[in-house]
C-alpha cells in the first residue's frame, strides 16, 4: 500500500510546472520596457520547478537519516517490539525476543 505522501511528492513537480506555464503565458501578454521586471514571477517559478525536481529525486537518499532520528515515521511497526529497545536504524536490538543469528 502506498502512502499519500509517496503519491503527492512526484506530482508536486507537475503542479509547480503548471503554475510556471501559467506565468509563461501571462508574461507573453505583458508589454513593458523592462523585461527583467515583467518576467520576475516566471523566473521565480522556473527556479522553483528545477529545485523541487532535484529535492524529490534525492529524497530517498534521506531515508537512513529519517529512520535513525525518527524510527516510527516511515515504519509504524518499528515501535511495536516487546522490549522497547531499538538500534540506530529503528530495528529491534539483540535483547529482543528473537534469537540471535549464529554461524555454524
Coordinates of C-alpha atoms in Angstrom, one line a residue:
X1 CA 0.0 0.0 0.0
X2 CA 1.4 3.4 -1.0
X3 CA 1.3 6.3 1.5
X4 CA -0.4 9.5 0.4
X5 CA 2.9 11.3 0.7
X6 CA 4.6 9.0 -1.9
X7 CA 1.7 9.7 -4.3
X8 CA 1.9 13.5 -3.7
X9 CA 5.6 14.2 -3.9
X10 CA 6.2 13.3 -7.6
X11 CA 3.1 15.2 -8.6
X12 CA 4.2 18.3 -6.8
X13 CA 6.8 18.9 -9.6
X14 CA 3.9 18.8 -12.1
X15 CA 1.9 21.2 -10.1
X16 CA 4.8 23.7 -9.9
X17 CA 5.3 23.2 -13.7
X18 CA 1.7 24.0 -14.4
X19 CA 2.0 27.2 -12.4
X20 CA 5.1 28.1 -14.3
X21 CA 3.3 27.6 -17.6
X22 CA 0.6 30.0 -16.4
X23 CA 3.2 32.7 -15.7
X24 CA 4.9 32.0 -19.0
X25 CA 1.6 32.6 -20.8
X26 CA 0.9 35.7 -18.7
X27 CA 4.3 37.2 -19.4
X28 CA 3.7 36.9 -23.2
X29 CA 0.8 39.3 -22.9
X30 CA 2.7 42.0 -20.9
X31 CA 4.4 44.6 -23.0
X32 CA 6.7 46.6 -20.7
X33 CA 10.0 48.2 -21.5
X34 CA 11.8 46.4 -18.6
X35 CA 11.8 42.7 -19.4
X36 CA 13.5 41.8 -16.1
X37 CA 10.7 43.4 -14.1
X38 CA 7.9 41.8 -16.2
X39 CA 9.3 38.3 -16.0
X40 CA 10.2 38.2 -12.3
X41 CA 7.5 35.7 -11.4
X42 CA 8.3 33.5 -14.3
X43 CA 12.0 33.3 -13.2
X44 CA 10.9 32.5 -9.7
X45 CA 8.7 29.6 -10.7
X46 CA 11.3 28.3 -13.2
X47 CA 13.9 28.1 -10.4
X48 CA 11.3 26.6 -8.0
X49 CA 10.4 23.9 -10.6
X50 CA 14.1 22.8 -11.0
X51 CA 14.8 22.8 -7.3
X52 CA 11.6 20.9 -6.5
X53 CA 12.6 18.2 -9.0
X54 CA 16.1 17.9 -7.5
X55 CA 14.7 17.6 -4.0
X56 CA 12.1 15.0 -5.0
X57 CA 14.8 13.0 -6.9
X58 CA 17.1 12.9 -3.8
X59 CA 14.5 12.4 -1.1
X60 CA 15.1 8.6 -1.0
X61 CA 18.7 9.1 0.0
X62 CA 17.5 10.7 3.2
X63 CA 15.7 7.6 4.3
X64 CA 18.6 6.3 6.5
X65 CA 18.7 9.7 8.2
X66 CA 15.0 9.8 8.8
X67 CA 14.9 6.2 10.1
X68 CA 17.7 7.0 12.5
X69 CA 16.2 10.1 14.1
X70 CA 12.5 9.3 13.7
X71 CA 12.2 5.5 13.8
X72 CA 8.4 5.3 13.7
X73 CA 8.0 7.9 10.9
X74 CA 8.4 5.6 7.9
X75 CA 7.6 2.3 9.5
X76 CA 4.8 2.3 12.1
X77 CA 5.7 -1.3 13.2
X78 CA 9.1 -0.1 14.4
X79 CA 7.6 0.9 17.8
X80 CA 5.9 -2.4 18.5
X81 CA 8.8 -4.6 19.7
X82 CA 8.4 -6.3 23.1
X83 CA 11.5 -4.9 24.9
X84 CA 11.2 -1.3 23.7
X85 CA 14.8 -1.2 22.7
X86 CA 15.8 -0.1 19.3
X87 CA 19.1 0.3 17.5
X88 CA 20.3 3.2 15.4
X89 CA 18.2 2.1 12.4
X90 CA 15.0 1.6 14.3
X91 CA 15.2 -2.2 14.3
X92 CA 14.9 -4.2 17.5
X93 CA 18.3 -4.8 19.2
X94 CA 19.7 -8.2 20.1
X95 CA 18.0 -8.0 23.5
X96 CA 14.6 -8.6 21.8
X97 CA 12.6 -11.8 21.8
X98 CA 14.2 -13.0 18.5
X99 CA 17.1 -15.4 18.8
X100 CA 20.4 -14.1 17.6
X101 CA 21.8 -15.4 14.3
X102 CA 24.8 -17.6 14.8
X103 CA 27.3 -19.0 12.3
X104 CA 27.8 -22.8 12.3

